[in-house]
GROMACS .gro file of C-alpha atoms in nm:
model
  446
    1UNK     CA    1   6.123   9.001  11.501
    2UNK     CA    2   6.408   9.077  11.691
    3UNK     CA    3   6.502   9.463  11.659
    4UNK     CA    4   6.915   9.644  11.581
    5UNK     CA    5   6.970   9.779  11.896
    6UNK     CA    6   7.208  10.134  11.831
    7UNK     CA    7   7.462   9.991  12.064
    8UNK     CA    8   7.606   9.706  12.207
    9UNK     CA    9   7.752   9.643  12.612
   10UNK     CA   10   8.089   9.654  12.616
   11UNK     CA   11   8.202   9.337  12.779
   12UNK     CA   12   8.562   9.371  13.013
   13UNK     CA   13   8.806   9.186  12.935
   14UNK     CA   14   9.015   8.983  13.214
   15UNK     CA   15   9.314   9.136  13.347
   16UNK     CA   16   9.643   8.984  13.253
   17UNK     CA   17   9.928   8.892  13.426
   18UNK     CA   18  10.248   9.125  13.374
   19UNK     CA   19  10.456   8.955  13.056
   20UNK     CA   20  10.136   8.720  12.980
   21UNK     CA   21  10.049   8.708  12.626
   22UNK     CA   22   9.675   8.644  12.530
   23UNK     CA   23   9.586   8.473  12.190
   24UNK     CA   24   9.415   8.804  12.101
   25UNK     CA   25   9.738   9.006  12.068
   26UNK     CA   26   9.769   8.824  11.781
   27UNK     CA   27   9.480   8.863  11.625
   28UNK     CA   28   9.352   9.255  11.724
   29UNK     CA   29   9.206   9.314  11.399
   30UNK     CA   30   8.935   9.114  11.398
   31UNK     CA   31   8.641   9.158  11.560
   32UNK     CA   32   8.561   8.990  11.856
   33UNK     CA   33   8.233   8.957  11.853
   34UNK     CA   34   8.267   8.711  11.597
   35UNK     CA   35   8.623   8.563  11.689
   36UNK     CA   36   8.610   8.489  12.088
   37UNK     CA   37   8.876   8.393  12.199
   38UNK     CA   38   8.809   8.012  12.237
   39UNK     CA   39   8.812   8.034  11.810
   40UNK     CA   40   9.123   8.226  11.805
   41UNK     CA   41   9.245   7.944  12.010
   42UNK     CA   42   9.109   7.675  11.769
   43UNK     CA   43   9.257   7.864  11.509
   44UNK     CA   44   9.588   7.868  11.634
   45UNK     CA   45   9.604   7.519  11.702
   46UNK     CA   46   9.416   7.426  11.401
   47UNK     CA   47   9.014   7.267  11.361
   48UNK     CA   48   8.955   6.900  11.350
   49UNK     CA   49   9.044   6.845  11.011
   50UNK     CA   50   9.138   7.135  10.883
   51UNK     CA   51   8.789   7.279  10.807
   52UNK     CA   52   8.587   7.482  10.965
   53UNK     CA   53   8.188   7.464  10.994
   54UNK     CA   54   7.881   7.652  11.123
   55UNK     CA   55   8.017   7.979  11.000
   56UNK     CA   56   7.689   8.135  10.849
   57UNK     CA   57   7.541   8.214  11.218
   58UNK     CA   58   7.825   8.467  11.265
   59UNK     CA   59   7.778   8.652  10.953
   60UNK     CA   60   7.394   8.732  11.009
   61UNK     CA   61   7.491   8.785  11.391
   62UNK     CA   62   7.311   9.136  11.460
   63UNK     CA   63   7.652   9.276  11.598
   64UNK     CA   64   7.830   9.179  11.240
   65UNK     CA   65   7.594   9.313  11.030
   66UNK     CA   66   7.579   9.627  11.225
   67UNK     CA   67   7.949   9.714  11.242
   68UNK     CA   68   7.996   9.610  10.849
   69UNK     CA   69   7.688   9.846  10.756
   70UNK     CA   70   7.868  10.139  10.949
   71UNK     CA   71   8.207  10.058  10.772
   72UNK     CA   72   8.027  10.051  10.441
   73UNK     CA   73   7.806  10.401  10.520
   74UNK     CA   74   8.099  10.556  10.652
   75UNK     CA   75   8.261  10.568  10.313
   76UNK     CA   76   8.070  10.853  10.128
   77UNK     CA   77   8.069  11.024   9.811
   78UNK     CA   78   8.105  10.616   9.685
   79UNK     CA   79   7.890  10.547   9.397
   80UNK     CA   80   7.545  10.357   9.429
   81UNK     CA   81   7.468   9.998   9.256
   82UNK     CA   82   7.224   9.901   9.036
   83UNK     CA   83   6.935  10.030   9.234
   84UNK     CA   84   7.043  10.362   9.300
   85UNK     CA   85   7.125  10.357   9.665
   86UNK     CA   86   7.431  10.556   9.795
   87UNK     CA   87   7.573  10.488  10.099
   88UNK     CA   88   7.375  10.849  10.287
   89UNK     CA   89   7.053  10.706  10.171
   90UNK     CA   90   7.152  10.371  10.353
   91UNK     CA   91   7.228  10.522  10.636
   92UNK     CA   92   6.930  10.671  10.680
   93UNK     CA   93   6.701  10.358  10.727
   94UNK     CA   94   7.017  10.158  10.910
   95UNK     CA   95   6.903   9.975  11.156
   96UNK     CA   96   6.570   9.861  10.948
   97UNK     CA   97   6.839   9.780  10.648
   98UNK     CA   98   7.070   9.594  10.873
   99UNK     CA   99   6.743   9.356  11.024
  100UNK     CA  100   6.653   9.323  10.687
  101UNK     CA  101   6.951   9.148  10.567
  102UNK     CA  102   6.987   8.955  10.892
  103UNK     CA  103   6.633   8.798  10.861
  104UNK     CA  104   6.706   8.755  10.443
  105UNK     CA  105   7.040   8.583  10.606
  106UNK     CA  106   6.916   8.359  10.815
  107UNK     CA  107   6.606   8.234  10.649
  108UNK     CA  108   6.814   8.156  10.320
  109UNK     CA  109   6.623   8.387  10.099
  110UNK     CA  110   6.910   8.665  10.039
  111UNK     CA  111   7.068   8.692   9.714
  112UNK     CA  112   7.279   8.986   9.529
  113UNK     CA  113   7.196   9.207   9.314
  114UNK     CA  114   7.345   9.247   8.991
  115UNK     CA  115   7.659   9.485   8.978
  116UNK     CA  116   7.693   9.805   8.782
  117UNK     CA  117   7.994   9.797   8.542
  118UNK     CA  118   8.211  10.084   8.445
  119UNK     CA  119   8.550  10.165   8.298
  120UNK     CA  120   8.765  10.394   8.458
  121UNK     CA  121   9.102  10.501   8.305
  122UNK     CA  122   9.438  10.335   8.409
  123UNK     CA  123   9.670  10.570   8.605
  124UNK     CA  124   9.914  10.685   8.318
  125UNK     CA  125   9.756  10.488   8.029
  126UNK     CA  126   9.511  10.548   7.750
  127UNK     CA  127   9.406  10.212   7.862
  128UNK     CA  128   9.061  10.130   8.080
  129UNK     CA  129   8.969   9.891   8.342
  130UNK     CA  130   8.663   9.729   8.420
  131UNK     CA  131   8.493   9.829   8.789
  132UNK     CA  132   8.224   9.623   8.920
  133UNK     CA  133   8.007   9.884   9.169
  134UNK     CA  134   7.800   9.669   9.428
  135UNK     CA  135   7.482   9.769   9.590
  136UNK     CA  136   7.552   9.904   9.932
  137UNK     CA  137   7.330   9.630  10.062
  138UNK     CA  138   7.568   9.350   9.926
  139UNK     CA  139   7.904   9.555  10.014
  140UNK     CA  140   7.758   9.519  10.385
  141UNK     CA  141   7.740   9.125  10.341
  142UNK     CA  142   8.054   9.099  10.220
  143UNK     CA  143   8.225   9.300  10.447
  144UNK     CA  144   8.050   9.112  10.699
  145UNK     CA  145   8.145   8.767  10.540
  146UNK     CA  146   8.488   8.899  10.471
  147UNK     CA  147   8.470   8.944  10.900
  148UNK     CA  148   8.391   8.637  10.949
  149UNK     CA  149   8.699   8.424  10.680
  150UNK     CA  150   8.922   8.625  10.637
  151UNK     CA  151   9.102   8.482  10.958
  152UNK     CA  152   9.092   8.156  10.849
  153UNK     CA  153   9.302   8.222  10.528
  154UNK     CA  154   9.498   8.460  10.669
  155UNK     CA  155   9.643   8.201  10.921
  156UNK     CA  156   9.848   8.004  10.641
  157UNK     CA  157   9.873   8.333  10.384
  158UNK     CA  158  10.286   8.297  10.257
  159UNK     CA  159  10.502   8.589  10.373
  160UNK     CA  160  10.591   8.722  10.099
  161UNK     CA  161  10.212   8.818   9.999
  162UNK     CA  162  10.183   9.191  10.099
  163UNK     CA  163   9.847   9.281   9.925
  164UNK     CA  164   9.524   9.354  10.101
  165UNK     CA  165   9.658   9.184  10.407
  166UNK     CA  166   9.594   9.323  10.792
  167UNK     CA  167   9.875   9.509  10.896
  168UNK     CA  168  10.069   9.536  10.583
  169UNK     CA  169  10.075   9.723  10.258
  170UNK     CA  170  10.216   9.856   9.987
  171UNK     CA  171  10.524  10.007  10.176
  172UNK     CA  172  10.646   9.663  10.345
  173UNK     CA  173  10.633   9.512  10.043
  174UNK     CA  174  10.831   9.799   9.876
  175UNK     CA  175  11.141   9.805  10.123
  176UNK     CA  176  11.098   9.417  10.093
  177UNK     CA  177  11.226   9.450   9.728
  178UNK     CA  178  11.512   9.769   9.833
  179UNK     CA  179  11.644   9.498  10.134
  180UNK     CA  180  11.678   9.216   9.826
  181UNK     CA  181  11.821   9.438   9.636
  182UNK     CA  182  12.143   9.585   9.833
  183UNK     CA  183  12.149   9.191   9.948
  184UNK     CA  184  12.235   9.134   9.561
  185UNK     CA  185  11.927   8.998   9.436
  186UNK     CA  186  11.922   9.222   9.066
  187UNK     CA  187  11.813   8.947   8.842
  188UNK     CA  188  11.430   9.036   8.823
  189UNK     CA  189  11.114   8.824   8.695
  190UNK     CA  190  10.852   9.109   8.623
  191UNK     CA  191  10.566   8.952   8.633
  192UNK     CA  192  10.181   9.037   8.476
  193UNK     CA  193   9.845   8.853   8.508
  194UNK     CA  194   9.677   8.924   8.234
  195UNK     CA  195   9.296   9.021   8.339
  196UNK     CA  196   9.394   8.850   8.631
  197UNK     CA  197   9.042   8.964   8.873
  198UNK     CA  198   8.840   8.888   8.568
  199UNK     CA  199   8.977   8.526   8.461
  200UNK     CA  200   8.993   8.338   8.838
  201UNK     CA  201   8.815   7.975   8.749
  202UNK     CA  202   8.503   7.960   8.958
  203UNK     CA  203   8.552   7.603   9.013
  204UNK     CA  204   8.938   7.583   9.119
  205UNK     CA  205   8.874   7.862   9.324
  206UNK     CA  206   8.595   7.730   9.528
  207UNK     CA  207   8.791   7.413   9.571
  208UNK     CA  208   9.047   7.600   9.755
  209UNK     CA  209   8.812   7.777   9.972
  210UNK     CA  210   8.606   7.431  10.041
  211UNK     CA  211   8.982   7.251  10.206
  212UNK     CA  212   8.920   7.547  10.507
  213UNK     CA  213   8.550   7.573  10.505
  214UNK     CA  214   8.285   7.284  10.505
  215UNK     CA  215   7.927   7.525  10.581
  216UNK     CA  216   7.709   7.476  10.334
  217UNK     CA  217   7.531   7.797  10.369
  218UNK     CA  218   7.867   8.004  10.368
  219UNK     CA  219   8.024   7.840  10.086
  220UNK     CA  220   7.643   7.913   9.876
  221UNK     CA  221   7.704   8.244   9.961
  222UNK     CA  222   8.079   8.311   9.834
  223UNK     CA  223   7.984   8.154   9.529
  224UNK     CA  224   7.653   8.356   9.483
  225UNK     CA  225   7.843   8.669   9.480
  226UNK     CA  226   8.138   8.532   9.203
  227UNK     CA  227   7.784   8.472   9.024
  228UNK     CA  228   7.676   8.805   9.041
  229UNK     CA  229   7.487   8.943   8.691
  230UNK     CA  230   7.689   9.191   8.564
  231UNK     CA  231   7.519   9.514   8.435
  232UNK     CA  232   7.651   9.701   8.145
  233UNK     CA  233   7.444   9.969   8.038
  234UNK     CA  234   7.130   9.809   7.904
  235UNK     CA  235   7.342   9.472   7.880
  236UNK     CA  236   7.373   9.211   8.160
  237UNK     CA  237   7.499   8.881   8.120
  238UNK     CA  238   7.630   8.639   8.465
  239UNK     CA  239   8.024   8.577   8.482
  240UNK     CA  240   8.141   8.219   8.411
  241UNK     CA  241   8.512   8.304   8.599
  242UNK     CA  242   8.651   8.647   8.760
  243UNK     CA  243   8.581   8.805   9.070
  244UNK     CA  244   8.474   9.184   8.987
  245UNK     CA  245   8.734   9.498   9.107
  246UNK     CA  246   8.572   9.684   9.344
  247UNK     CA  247   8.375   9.429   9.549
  248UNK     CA  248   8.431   9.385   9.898
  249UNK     CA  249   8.554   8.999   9.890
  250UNK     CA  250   8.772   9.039   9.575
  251UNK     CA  251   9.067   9.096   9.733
  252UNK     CA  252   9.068   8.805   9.946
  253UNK     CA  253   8.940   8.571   9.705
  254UNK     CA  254   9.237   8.691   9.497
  255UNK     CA  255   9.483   8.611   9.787
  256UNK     CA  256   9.318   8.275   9.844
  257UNK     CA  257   9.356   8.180   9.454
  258UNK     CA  258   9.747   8.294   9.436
  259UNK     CA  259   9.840   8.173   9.785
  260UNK     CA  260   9.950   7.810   9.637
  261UNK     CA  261  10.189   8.042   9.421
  262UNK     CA  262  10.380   8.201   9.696
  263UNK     CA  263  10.413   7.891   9.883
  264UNK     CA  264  10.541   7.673   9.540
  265UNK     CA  265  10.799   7.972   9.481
  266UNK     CA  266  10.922   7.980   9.869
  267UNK     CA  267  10.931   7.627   9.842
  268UNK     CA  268  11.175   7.648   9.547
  269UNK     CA  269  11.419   7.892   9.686
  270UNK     CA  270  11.311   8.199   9.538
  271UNK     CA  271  11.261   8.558   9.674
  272UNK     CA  272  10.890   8.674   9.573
  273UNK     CA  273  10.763   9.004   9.660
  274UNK     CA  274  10.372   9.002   9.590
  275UNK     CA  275  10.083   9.255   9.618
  276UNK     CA  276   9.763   9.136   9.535
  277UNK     CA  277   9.855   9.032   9.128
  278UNK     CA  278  10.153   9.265   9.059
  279UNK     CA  279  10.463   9.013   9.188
  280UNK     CA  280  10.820   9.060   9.098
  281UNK     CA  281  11.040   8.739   9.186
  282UNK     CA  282  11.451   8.889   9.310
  283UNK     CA  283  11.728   8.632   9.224
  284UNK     CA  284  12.071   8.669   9.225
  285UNK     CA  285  12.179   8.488   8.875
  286UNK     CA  286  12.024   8.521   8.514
  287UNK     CA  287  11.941   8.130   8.571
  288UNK     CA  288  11.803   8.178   8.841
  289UNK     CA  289  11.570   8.401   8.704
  290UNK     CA  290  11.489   8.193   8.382
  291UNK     CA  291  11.387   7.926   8.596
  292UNK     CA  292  11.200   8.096   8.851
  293UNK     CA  293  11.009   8.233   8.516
  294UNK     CA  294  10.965   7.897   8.379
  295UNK     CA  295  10.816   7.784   8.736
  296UNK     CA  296  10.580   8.048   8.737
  297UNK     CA  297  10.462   7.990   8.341
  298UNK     CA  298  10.434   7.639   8.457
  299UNK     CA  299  10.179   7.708   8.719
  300UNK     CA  300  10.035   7.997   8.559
  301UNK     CA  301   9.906   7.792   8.271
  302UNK     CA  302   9.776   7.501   8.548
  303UNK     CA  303   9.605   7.759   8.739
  304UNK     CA  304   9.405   7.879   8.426
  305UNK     CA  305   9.557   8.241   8.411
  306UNK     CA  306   9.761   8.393   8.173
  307UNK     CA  307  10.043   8.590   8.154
  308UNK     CA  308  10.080   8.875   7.989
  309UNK     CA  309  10.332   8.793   7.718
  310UNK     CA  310  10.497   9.165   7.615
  311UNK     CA  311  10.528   9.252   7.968
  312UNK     CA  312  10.647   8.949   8.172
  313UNK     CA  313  11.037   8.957   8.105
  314UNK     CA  314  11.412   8.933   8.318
  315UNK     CA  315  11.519   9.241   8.398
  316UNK     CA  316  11.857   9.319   8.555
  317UNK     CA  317  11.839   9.577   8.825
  318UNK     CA  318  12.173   9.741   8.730
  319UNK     CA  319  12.105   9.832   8.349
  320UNK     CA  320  11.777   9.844   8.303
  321UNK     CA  321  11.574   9.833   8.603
  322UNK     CA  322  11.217   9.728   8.681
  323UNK     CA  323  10.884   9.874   8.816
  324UNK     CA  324  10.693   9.783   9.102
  325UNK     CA  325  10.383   9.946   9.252
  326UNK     CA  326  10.463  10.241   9.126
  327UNK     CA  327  10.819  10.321   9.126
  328UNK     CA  328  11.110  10.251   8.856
  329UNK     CA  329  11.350  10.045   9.079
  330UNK     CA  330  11.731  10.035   8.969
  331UNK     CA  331  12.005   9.834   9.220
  332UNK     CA  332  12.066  10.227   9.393
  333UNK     CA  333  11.794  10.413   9.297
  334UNK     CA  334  11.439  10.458   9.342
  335UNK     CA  335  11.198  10.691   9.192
  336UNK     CA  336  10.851  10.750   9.035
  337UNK     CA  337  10.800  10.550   8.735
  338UNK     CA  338  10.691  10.752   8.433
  339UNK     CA  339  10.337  10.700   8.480
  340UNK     CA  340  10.338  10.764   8.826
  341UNK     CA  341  10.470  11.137   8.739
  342UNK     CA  342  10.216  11.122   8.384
  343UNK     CA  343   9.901  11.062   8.674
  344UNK     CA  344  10.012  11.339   8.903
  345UNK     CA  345  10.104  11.580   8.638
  346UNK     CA  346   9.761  11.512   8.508
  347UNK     CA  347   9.559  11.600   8.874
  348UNK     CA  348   9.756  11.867   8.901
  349UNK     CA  349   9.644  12.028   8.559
  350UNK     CA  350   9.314  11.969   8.616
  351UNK     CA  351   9.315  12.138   8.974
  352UNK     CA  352   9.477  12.420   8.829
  353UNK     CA  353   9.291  12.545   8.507
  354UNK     CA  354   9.321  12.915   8.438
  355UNK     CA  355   8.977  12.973   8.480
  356UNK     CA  356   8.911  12.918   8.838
  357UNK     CA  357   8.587  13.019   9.021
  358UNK     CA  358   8.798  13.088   9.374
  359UNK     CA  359   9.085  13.239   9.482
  360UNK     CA  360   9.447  13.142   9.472
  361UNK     CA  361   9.424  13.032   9.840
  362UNK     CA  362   9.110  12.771   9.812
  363UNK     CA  363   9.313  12.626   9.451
  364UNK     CA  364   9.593  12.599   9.677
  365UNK     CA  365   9.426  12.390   9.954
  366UNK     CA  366   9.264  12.201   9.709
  367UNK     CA  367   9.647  12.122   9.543
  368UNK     CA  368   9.785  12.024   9.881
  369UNK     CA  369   9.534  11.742   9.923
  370UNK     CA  370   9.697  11.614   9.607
  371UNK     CA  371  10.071  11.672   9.697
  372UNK     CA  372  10.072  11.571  10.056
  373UNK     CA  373   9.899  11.202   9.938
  374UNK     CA  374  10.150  11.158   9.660
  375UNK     CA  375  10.418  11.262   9.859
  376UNK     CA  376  10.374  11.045  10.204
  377UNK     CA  377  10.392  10.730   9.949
  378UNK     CA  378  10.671  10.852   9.706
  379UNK     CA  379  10.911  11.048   9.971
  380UNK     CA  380  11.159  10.799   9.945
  381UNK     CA  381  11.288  10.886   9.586
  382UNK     CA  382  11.644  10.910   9.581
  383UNK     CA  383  11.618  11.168   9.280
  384UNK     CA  384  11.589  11.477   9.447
  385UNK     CA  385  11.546  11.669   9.141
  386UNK     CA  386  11.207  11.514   9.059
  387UNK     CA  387  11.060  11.698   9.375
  388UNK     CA  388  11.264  12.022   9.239
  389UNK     CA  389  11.109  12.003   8.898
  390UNK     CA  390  10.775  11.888   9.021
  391UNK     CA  391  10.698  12.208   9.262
  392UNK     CA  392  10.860  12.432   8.970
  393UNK     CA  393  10.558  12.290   8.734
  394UNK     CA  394  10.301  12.377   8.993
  395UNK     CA  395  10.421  12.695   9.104
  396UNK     CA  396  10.393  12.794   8.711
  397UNK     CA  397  10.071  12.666   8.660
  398UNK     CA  398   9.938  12.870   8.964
  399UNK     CA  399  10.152  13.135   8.812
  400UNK     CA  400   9.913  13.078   8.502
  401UNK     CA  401   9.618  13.155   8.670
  402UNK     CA  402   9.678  13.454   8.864
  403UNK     CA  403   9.823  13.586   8.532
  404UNK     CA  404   9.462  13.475   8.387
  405UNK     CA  405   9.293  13.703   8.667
  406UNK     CA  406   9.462  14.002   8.526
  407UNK     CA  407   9.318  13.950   8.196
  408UNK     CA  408   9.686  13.907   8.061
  409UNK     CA  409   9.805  13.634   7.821
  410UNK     CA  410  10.050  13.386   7.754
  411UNK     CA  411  10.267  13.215   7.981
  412UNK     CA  412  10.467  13.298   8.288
  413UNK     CA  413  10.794  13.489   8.209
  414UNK     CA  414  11.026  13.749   8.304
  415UNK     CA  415  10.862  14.011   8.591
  416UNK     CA  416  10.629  13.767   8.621
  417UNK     CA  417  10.884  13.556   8.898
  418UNK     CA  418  10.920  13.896   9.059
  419UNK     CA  419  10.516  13.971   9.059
  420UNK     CA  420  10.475  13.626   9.225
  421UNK     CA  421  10.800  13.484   9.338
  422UNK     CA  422  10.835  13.147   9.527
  423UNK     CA  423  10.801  13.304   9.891
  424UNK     CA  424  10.446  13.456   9.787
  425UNK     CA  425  10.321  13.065   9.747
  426UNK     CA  426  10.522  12.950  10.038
  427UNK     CA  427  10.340  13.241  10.238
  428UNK     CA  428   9.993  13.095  10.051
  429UNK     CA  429  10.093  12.751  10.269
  430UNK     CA  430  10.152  12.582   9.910
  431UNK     CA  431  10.263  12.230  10.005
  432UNK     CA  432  10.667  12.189   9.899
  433UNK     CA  433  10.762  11.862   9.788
  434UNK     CA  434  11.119  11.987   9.811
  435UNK     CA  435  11.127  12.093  10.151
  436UNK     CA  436  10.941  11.800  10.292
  437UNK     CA  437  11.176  11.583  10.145
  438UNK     CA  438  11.427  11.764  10.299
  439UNK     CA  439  11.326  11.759  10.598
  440UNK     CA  440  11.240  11.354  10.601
  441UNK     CA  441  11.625  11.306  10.485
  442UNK     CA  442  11.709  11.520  10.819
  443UNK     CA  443  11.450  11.300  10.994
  444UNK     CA  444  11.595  10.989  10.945
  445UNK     CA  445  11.952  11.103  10.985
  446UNK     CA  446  11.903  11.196  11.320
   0.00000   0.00000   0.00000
């Protein structure tokens, strides 16, 4: 048996000439050891046929394995699978774990274990969502196998697809939808997949995945992991559609499945903003907008997914508005969507409970991890109020507790302000959303 080694030579790279561009520029996020540059090249110029084989030799490659398992480890505090194992007590045995998998790998004898089910509450909602929690053993495959495809999707991925893509996110695809709508897009197809990660066809999915990928061995292993048991409490049962939330490949698969939809819709004309299954489609005229919707129920209902029927609708940007990752979008205004600012509100209540252990300082530090998060994705609110009102609410509930400390009741009021006035949190290094806001707008005027 070969043994992990702990690291691997470095291998120089030719020098370039001055304005030369190398295929690799394109492609720096994935990992060389398993895209050389002679595949990148193939890739760019397209395979024989379109398909690609003998793909299962770079996913047990020692080098893949071993930089997936220290992705996968590095993550901690994430929950353990079905058999218990958290990511430190991985880590531990690494290199025996990682030769373990690469010899299950190769000789064909690997499967997955089942994954551990739980509901966790929707930001803002009552509502719950189903979680799927791999074993840390299978997270390290399919990062590995995510390594070693992702590239070949991501070659032909539509533009307009923003979700779980290299080098984009949730931002791009946000001033995406502000640029379409100063251009006078404000007719707007809101969009919802119903249970879309749980109710992807099996079969029509691994039909699209078999036009770019003909190994055997590879394709037996994306499909062993959409037919993962699921384990629910004392309850398992094996999936006959859906990919789970939370594992590794999900996100991928679910760009692979929708893909045909963003190239159909760009196809036809019409502006599509999409991350992962939340899409909203921008068109400049109401019938442009009922068709775009009828194009999309069209498909929708050929693809085998459903959409939702009380919260797909037109919208017009000007009167009503729309929400998107987030935010309530109107034609000239952007801000936090109501259960954005319900989620937030929420943290922050639970962060700051009267009866605190600590001092005021530690509550505040903890309360700044919070703000600063929230704040570097929603600093581009045009309501500057909401920041105002926002670091009012958490100045009184901080109020609340040192009030608490002095064994006095009730809430915040009169000498109170004076007792603890804004400058004493400021001096505390409480995190303003006011003043960084301010300062951003002063940012980007200069």
């Amino acid at each position: 048996m070969t043994g992990i080694r702990e690291t691997k030579p470095a291998k120089v790279p030719l020098a370039k000439q001055a304005g030369e561009v190398s295929v690799r520029d394109n492609w720096t996020w994935t990992k060389p050891w398993v895209w050389t540059d002679r595949m990148l090249t193939a890739l760019e110029n397209g395979v024989k046929g379109g398909q690609w084989f003998s793909l299962i030799d770079k996913v047990y490659r020692e080098e893949t394995l071993y930089s997936a398992a220290r992705r996968v480890t590095g993550r901690k505090n994430k929950a353990a699978g079905v058999d218990h194992v958290t990511p430190e007590m991985y880590e531990r045995r690494l290199l025996e774990n990682v030769q373990q998998l690469l010899d299950e790998l190769k000789g064909g004898t690997y499967q997955p274990r089942s994954v551990r089910r739980t509901m966790i509450p929707k930001p803002g909602s009552r509502e719950r969502r189903p979680l799927g929690i791999p074993t840390i053993r299978d997270r390290v495959v399919q990062t590995a196998l995510r390594d070693v495809i992702e590239p070949i999707f991501e070659r032909d991925f539509a533009e307009q697809s923003y979700g779980f893509r290299p080098g984009r996110g949730c931002k791009d695809a946000l001033r995406r939808v502000d640029a379409l709508l100063k251009a006078g897009y404000v007719y707007v197809v809101d969009a919802d997949l119903k249970s879309y990660f749980d109710t992807i066809p099996h079969d029509r999915l691994m039909e699209r995945i078999t036009k770019k990928i003909s190994d055997s061995r590879t394709l037996a292993l994306i499909e062993s992991f959409l037919q993962q048991g699921i384990m629910d409490g004392l309850r398992e049962w094996t999936p006959e559609e859906g990919s789970p939330q939370g594992a590794v490949i999900s996100p991928l698969l679910s760009n692979i499945y929708l893909d045909p939809l963003d190239h159909l819709m760009a196809a036809a004309g019409f502006e599509m903003v999409r991350y992962a299954d939340d899409f909203v489609i921008l068109c400049r005229t109401a019938d442009d907008a009922d068709r775009a919707l009828s194009l999309v129920r069209e498909w929708t209902a050929a693809a085998g997914l459903t959409l939702h029927p009380e919260k797909t609708h037109v919208a017009h940007a000007e009167t009503e508005g729309f929400e998107f990752l987030g935010y309530h979008f109107t034609r000239d205004e952007r801000f936090p969507r109501a259960k954005s600012l319900k989620k937030l509100t929420a943290t922050i209540r639970m962060k700051t409970r009267r009866k605190q252990r600590h001092g005021i300082e530690c509550t505040i530090q903890d309360v700044n991890k919070t703000l600063v998060g929230w704040f570097e994705y929603f600093q581009h609110v045009t309501k500057r109020y909401v920041f105002e009102d926002l670091d009012r609410f958490i100045r009184q509930r901080l109020r609340m507790i040192l009030k608490k400390q002095q064994k006095r009741p009730g809430i915040p009021k009169g000498r109170d302000f004076q007792r603890w006035p804004n400058a004493y949190f400021s001096e505390r290094k409480l995190f303003s959303l006011k003043t960084a806001h301010e300062l951003a707008c002063q940012s980007l005027a200069r």
